[in-house]
mmCIF file of C-alpha atoms in Angstrom:
data_model
loop_
_atom_site.group_PDB
_atom_site.id
_atom_site.type_symbol
_atom_site.label_atom_id
_atom_site.label_comp_id
_atom_site.label_asym_id
_atom_site.label_seq_id
_atom_site.Cartn_x
_atom_site.Cartn_y
_atom_site.Cartn_z
ATOM 1 C CA UNK A 1 -6.753 25.701 9.938
ATOM 2 C CA UNK A 2 -7.760 21.935 9.139
ATOM 3 C CA UNK A 3 -5.970 21.069 5.863
ATOM 4 C CA UNK A 4 -3.792 19.011 3.943
ATOM 5 C CA UNK A 5 -0.120 20.129 2.951
ATOM 6 C CA UNK A 6 1.939 19.012 0.144
ATOM 7 C CA UNK A 7 5.483 20.322 -0.422
ATOM 8 C CA UNK A 8 6.697 21.159 -2.773
ATOM 9 C CA UNK A 9 4.193 22.411 -4.932
ATOM 10 C CA UNK A 10 6.133 22.554 -8.097
ATOM 11 C CA UNK A 11 9.395 20.429 -8.770
ATOM 12 C CA UNK A 12 11.487 20.133 -11.806
ATOM 13 C CA UNK A 13 14.136 17.221 -11.594
ATOM 14 C CA UNK A 14 16.201 14.776 -13.829
ATOM 15 C CA UNK A 15 15.730 11.202 -14.707
ATOM 16 C CA UNK A 16 17.002 8.803 -11.761
ATOM 17 C CA UNK A 17 17.552 11.542 -9.093
ATOM 18 C CA UNK A 18 15.302 10.277 -6.144
ATOM 19 C CA UNK A 19 12.946 12.774 -4.855
ATOM 20 C CA UNK A 20 10.203 13.005 -1.731
ATOM 21 C CA UNK A 21 6.933 14.628 -1.990
ATOM 22 C CA UNK A 22 5.497 15.260 1.654
ATOM 23 C CA UNK A 23 2.028 15.283 2.506
ATOM 24 C CA UNK A 24 0.747 16.225 6.232
ATOM 25 C CA UNK A 25 -2.823 16.477 7.271
ATOM 26 C CA UNK A 26 -3.649 18.261 10.889
ATOM 27 C CA UNK A 27 -7.156 16.582 11.278
ATOM 28 C CA UNK A 28 -6.014 13.085 12.869
ATOM 29 C CA UNK A 29 -7.396 11.399 9.762
ATOM 30 C CA UNK A 30 -6.580 7.675 9.396
ATOM 31 C CA UNK A 31 -6.883 7.249 5.901
ATOM 32 C CA UNK A 32 -4.354 9.051 3.538
ATOM 33 C CA UNK A 33 -4.093 8.473 -0.381
ATOM 34 C CA UNK A 34 -1.777 9.673 -3.323
ATOM 35 C CA UNK A 35 -3.100 10.007 -6.584
ATOM 36 C CA UNK A 36 -1.675 11.411 -10.103
ATOM 37 C CA UNK A 37 -3.630 13.600 -12.580
ATOM 38 C CA UNK A 38 -2.885 13.014 -16.097
ATOM 39 C CA UNK A 39 -4.690 14.786 -19.307
ATOM 40 C CA UNK A 40 -8.025 12.755 -20.247
ATOM 41 C CA UNK A 41 -7.145 10.131 -17.621
ATOM 42 C CA UNK A 42 -8.320 11.817 -14.269
ATOM 43 C CA UNK A 43 -7.118 10.882 -10.803
ATOM 44 C CA UNK A 44 -5.366 7.354 -10.404
ATOM 45 C CA UNK A 45 -5.056 5.881 -7.059
ATOM 46 C CA UNK A 46 -1.266 5.236 -6.602
ATOM 47 C CA UNK A 47 -0.874 4.058 -2.939
ATOM 48 C CA UNK A 48 -3.133 4.393 -0.029
ATOM 49 C CA UNK A 49 -2.782 3.883 3.981
ATOM 50 C CA UNK A 50 -5.298 2.865 6.170
ATOM 51 C CA UNK A 51 -3.317 3.738 9.300
ATOM 52 C CA UNK A 52 0.134 3.934 10.578
ATOM 53 C CA UNK A 53 2.355 1.073 9.096
ATOM 54 C CA UNK A 54 -0.383 0.151 7.185
ATOM 55 C CA UNK A 55 -0.162 0.859 3.274
ATOM 56 C CA UNK A 56 -1.497 -0.899 0.398
ATOM 57 C CA UNK A 57 -1.207 -0.514 -3.675
ATOM 58 C CA UNK A 58 -3.551 1.848 -5.743
ATOM 59 C CA UNK A 59 -4.076 1.090 -9.295
ATOM 60 C CA UNK A 60 -0.739 2.789 -10.377
ATOM 61 C CA UNK A 61 1.938 1.798 -7.835
ATOM 62 C CA UNK A 62 4.684 1.100 -10.268
ATOM 63 C CA UNK A 63 7.830 3.434 -9.492
ATOM 64 C CA UNK A 64 6.813 4.923 -6.190
ATOM 65 C CA UNK A 65 7.065 3.942 -2.747
ATOM 66 C CA UNK A 66 5.177 5.396 0.331
ATOM 67 C CA UNK A 67 5.815 5.111 4.155
ATOM 68 C CA UNK A 68 3.392 5.883 7.086
ATOM 69 C CA UNK A 69 5.375 5.996 10.112
ATOM 70 C CA UNK A 70 3.252 8.884 11.880
ATOM 71 C CA UNK A 71 -0.453 9.193 11.515
ATOM 72 C CA UNK A 72 0.031 12.802 9.960
ATOM 73 C CA UNK A 73 2.361 12.182 7.454
ATOM 74 C CA UNK A 74 2.330 10.240 4.020
ATOM 75 C CA UNK A 75 5.229 10.984 1.935
ATOM 76 C CA UNK A 76 5.475 9.790 -1.621
ATOM 77 C CA UNK A 77 9.067 8.745 -2.931
ATOM 78 C CA UNK A 78 10.276 8.406 -6.210
ATOM 79 C CA UNK A 79 13.270 6.012 -5.959
ATOM 80 C CA UNK A 80 14.394 6.791 -9.614
ATOM 81 C CA UNK A 81 11.854 9.315 -11.325
ATOM 82 C CA UNK A 82 11.550 8.799 -15.292
ATOM 83 C CA UNK A 83 9.693 10.945 -17.558
ATOM 84 C CA UNK A 84 6.679 9.245 -17.607
ATOM 85 C CA UNK A 85 6.138 10.212 -14.082
ATOM 86 C CA UNK A 86 5.870 13.747 -14.871
ATOM 87 C CA UNK A 87 2.232 14.676 -13.661
ATOM 88 C CA UNK A 88 0.123 16.496 -11.317
ATOM 89 C CA UNK A 89 0.117 14.826 -7.882
ATOM 90 C CA UNK A 90 -2.584 14.862 -4.901
ATOM 91 C CA UNK A 91 -2.469 13.829 -1.440
ATOM 92 C CA UNK A 92 -5.969 13.229 0.252
ATOM 93 C CA UNK A 93 -7.233 12.347 3.746
ATOM 94 C CA UNK A 94 -10.344 11.064 5.566
ATOM 95 C CA UNK A 95 -11.509 9.819 8.637
ATOM 96 C CA UNK A 96 -11.789 6.674 7.050
ATOM 97 C CA UNK A 97 -13.240 5.048 4.080
ATOM 98 C CA UNK A 98 -17.119 5.150 4.986
ATOM 99 C CA UNK A 99 -19.480 6.696 2.346
ATOM 100 C CA UNK A 100 -20.083 9.139 5.135
ATOM 101 C CA UNK A 101 -16.304 9.764 5.389
ATOM 102 C CA UNK A 102 -14.949 13.041 2.996
ATOM 103 C CA UNK A 103 -11.793 12.809 1.194
ATOM 104 C CA UNK A 104 -9.917 16.221 1.749
ATOM 105 C CA UNK A 105 -7.271 16.902 -0.717
ATOM 106 C CA UNK A 106 -3.962 19.020 -0.958
ATOM 107 C CA UNK A 107 -3.366 21.940 -3.383
ATOM 108 C CA UNK A 108 -1.067 19.426 -5.450
ATOM 109 C CA UNK A 109 2.381 19.031 -6.369
ATOM 110 C CA UNK A 110 3.128 19.538 -10.274
ATOM 111 C CA UNK A 111 6.075 17.326 -11.166
ATOM 112 C CA UNK A 112 8.424 17.479 -14.202
ATOM 113 C CA UNK A 113 11.170 14.855 -14.896
ATOM 114 C CA UNK A 114 13.297 15.645 -17.749
ATOM 115 C CA UNK B 1 -12.090 -3.962 -13.597
ATOM 116 C CA UNK B 2 -13.587 -1.306 -11.760
ATOM 117 C CA UNK B 3 -13.815 1.827 -14.002
ATOM 118 C CA UNK B 4 -15.810 5.119 -14.337
ATOM 119 C CA UNK B 5 -16.151 6.856 -17.479
ATOM 120 C CA UNK B 6 -17.560 10.581 -18.384
ATOM 121 C CA UNK B 7 -18.388 10.847 -22.019
ATOM 122 C CA UNK B 8 -17.813 14.648 -21.861
ATOM 123 C CA UNK B 9 -14.663 16.432 -21.540
ATOM 124 C CA UNK B 10 -16.141 19.703 -21.989
ATOM 125 C CA UNK B 11 -20.033 20.471 -21.580
ATOM 126 C CA UNK B 12 -21.188 24.547 -22.389
ATOM 127 C CA UNK B 13 -24.283 25.544 -21.526
ATOM 128 C CA UNK B 14 -25.963 29.104 -20.976
ATOM 129 C CA UNK B 15 -27.192 30.363 -17.645
ATOM 130 C CA UNK B 16 -30.191 29.413 -16.415
ATOM 131 C CA UNK B 17 -30.170 26.215 -18.406
ATOM 132 C CA UNK B 18 -30.384 22.711 -17.288
ATOM 133 C CA UNK B 19 -27.286 21.000 -17.018
ATOM 134 C CA UNK B 20 -26.486 17.077 -16.700
ATOM 135 C CA UNK B 21 -23.142 15.763 -16.319
ATOM 136 C CA UNK B 22 -22.833 11.975 -17.234
ATOM 137 C CA UNK B 23 -21.469 9.475 -15.349
ATOM 138 C CA UNK B 24 -21.115 5.505 -15.986
ATOM 139 C CA UNK B 25 -19.178 2.989 -13.605
ATOM 140 C CA UNK B 26 -18.486 -0.624 -14.071
ATOM 141 C CA UNK B 27 -18.469 -2.453 -10.638
ATOM 142 C CA UNK B 28 -19.836 -5.780 -9.744
ATOM 143 C CA UNK B 29 -20.495 -5.082 -6.081
ATOM 144 C CA UNK B 30 -22.809 -2.611 -4.649
ATOM 145 C CA UNK B 31 -21.151 0.697 -5.603
ATOM 146 C CA UNK B 32 -20.491 3.946 -3.403
ATOM 147 C CA UNK B 33 -20.229 6.869 -5.665
ATOM 148 C CA UNK B 34 -19.278 10.426 -5.457
ATOM 149 C CA UNK B 35 -19.036 13.716 -7.089
ATOM 150 C CA UNK B 36 -16.334 15.660 -6.661
ATOM 151 C CA UNK B 37 -15.588 19.436 -8.101
ATOM 152 C CA UNK B 38 -12.612 21.596 -8.489
ATOM 153 C CA UNK B 39 -13.298 25.220 -9.019
ATOM 154 C CA UNK B 40 -10.724 27.610 -10.680
ATOM 155 C CA UNK B 41 -7.429 27.765 -8.313
ATOM 156 C CA UNK B 42 -9.379 25.617 -5.480
ATOM 157 C CA UNK B 43 -8.610 22.214 -4.383
ATOM 158 C CA UNK B 44 -10.780 19.191 -5.208
ATOM 159 C CA UNK B 45 -13.566 18.932 -2.969
ATOM 160 C CA UNK B 46 -16.720 16.728 -2.677
ATOM 161 C CA UNK B 47 -19.859 17.856 -3.878
ATOM 162 C CA UNK B 48 -22.114 14.807 -2.852
ATOM 163 C CA UNK B 49 -22.561 11.177 -2.440
ATOM 164 C CA UNK B 50 -25.081 8.968 -3.963
ATOM 165 C CA UNK B 51 -26.768 8.729 -0.446
ATOM 166 C CA UNK B 52 -27.429 12.444 -0.370
ATOM 167 C CA UNK B 53 -30.912 12.930 0.150
ATOM 168 C CA UNK B 54 -30.820 16.350 -0.401
ATOM 169 C CA UNK B 55 -29.412 18.905 -3.349
ATOM 170 C CA UNK B 56 -26.283 20.581 -2.808
ATOM 171 C CA UNK B 57 -25.599 23.532 -4.289
ATOM 172 C CA UNK B 58 -28.739 22.953 -6.410
ATOM 173 C CA UNK B 59 -27.234 19.713 -7.710
ATOM 174 C CA UNK B 60 -28.569 16.065 -7.581
ATOM 175 C CA UNK B 61 -27.542 12.890 -8.704
ATOM 176 C CA UNK B 62 -29.166 9.615 -8.806
ATOM 177 C CA UNK B 63 -27.601 6.133 -8.328
ATOM 178 C CA UNK B 64 -29.197 3.804 -11.447
ATOM 179 C CA UNK B 65 -27.925 0.443 -10.630
ATOM 180 C CA UNK B 66 -29.574 -0.914 -13.845
ATOM 181 C CA UNK B 67 -28.008 1.608 -16.308
ATOM 182 C CA UNK B 68 -24.809 1.898 -13.982
ATOM 183 C CA UNK B 69 -25.120 5.440 -14.056
ATOM 184 C CA UNK B 70 -24.578 8.446 -11.584
ATOM 185 C CA UNK B 71 -25.494 11.392 -13.644
ATOM 186 C CA UNK B 72 -25.407 14.904 -11.790
ATOM 187 C CA UNK B 73 -28.056 17.090 -12.692
ATOM 188 C CA UNK B 74 -29.102 20.936 -12.225
ATOM 189 C CA UNK B 75 -32.058 22.428 -13.083
ATOM 190 C CA UNK B 76 -30.880 26.108 -13.692
ATOM 191 C CA UNK B 77 -27.091 26.149 -14.212
ATOM 192 C CA UNK B 78 -25.356 29.233 -12.593
ATOM 193 C CA UNK B 79 -22.006 31.140 -13.960
ATOM 194 C CA UNK B 80 -20.205 30.059 -10.534
ATOM 195 C CA UNK B 81 -21.065 26.434 -11.573
ATOM 196 C CA UNK B 82 -18.175 26.447 -14.115
ATOM 197 C CA UNK B 83 -15.581 23.873 -13.063
ATOM 198 C CA UNK B 84 -14.263 20.600 -13.408
ATOM 199 C CA UNK B 85 -16.442 17.928 -12.407
ATOM 200 C CA UNK B 86 -15.378 13.981 -11.320
ATOM 201 C CA UNK B 87 -17.222 11.069 -10.615
ATOM 202 C CA UNK B 88 -15.702 8.745 -8.422
ATOM 203 C CA UNK B 89 -16.388 5.207 -7.207
ATOM 204 C CA UNK B 90 -15.113 3.781 -4.029
ATOM 205 C CA UNK B 91 -14.403 -0.152 -4.060
ATOM 206 C CA UNK B 92 -13.290 -1.747 -1.006
ATOM 207 C CA UNK B 93 -10.536 0.889 0.311
ATOM 208 C CA UNK B 94 -9.483 2.037 -3.330
ATOM 209 C CA UNK B 95 -11.004 4.909 -5.122
ATOM 210 C CA UNK B 96 -11.058 5.202 -8.891
ATOM 211 C CA UNK B 97 -12.067 8.518 -10.614
ATOM 212 C CA UNK B 98 -13.556 9.107 -13.924
ATOM 213 C CA UNK B 99 -11.485 11.544 -16.390
ATOM 214 C CA UNK B 100 -13.704 14.509 -15.391
ATOM 215 C CA UNK B 101 -16.245 16.960 -17.555
ATOM 216 C CA UNK B 102 -15.405 20.684 -17.686
ATOM 217 C CA UNK B 103 -18.643 22.498 -17.394
ATOM 218 C CA UNK B 104 -18.744 26.333 -18.470
ATOM 219 C CA UNK B 105 -21.611 28.175 -18.002
ATOM 220 C CA UNK B 106 -22.124 30.996 -20.505
ATOM 221 C CA UNK B 107 -23.604 34.139 -19.381
#
């Protein structure tokens, strides 16, 4: 089944403990993106990647890192998580960014940083 | 800065009534706009694009550059339309989403 997968789906951690949220797609999509969703703010783009080894900042990149070593994977790394990074995170992918390219979203990862 | 606003957090209508979900954007370039929908326990998914020439699930949206709006409309709401709706703008390789409107269609 063509889809975007994220792991873990739920994570509770403590301040400062490095964590990685994985994202994988099996549709050979070039564009991948991470968003965080907070009440009243909608989805805000963290980072995106146009292709392997090509990543760029979105609107809220502070405190996050990403990598794109393979086309299918786009992990989100929090080197030193803080409570203000408690949020619902979505990964998405698409063939490209043309108006004709639909973004497919993962199921979301709910992160709590204590 | 690019921004998308959706003034209504919650919109409740009765089944069969018309519905309009408002979306306004700020962008100096040529906008590309989308509506995404998230049904209960499902993933966020594309509903329609501003270039859609036909209705999707009975919904249409018209891009009004003069009013910088992209409102989503349906003439007769159905209970299965109850969901969270997000308006989104693409600029360059970036996407910005509005805060969302929860549509509740009452029986």
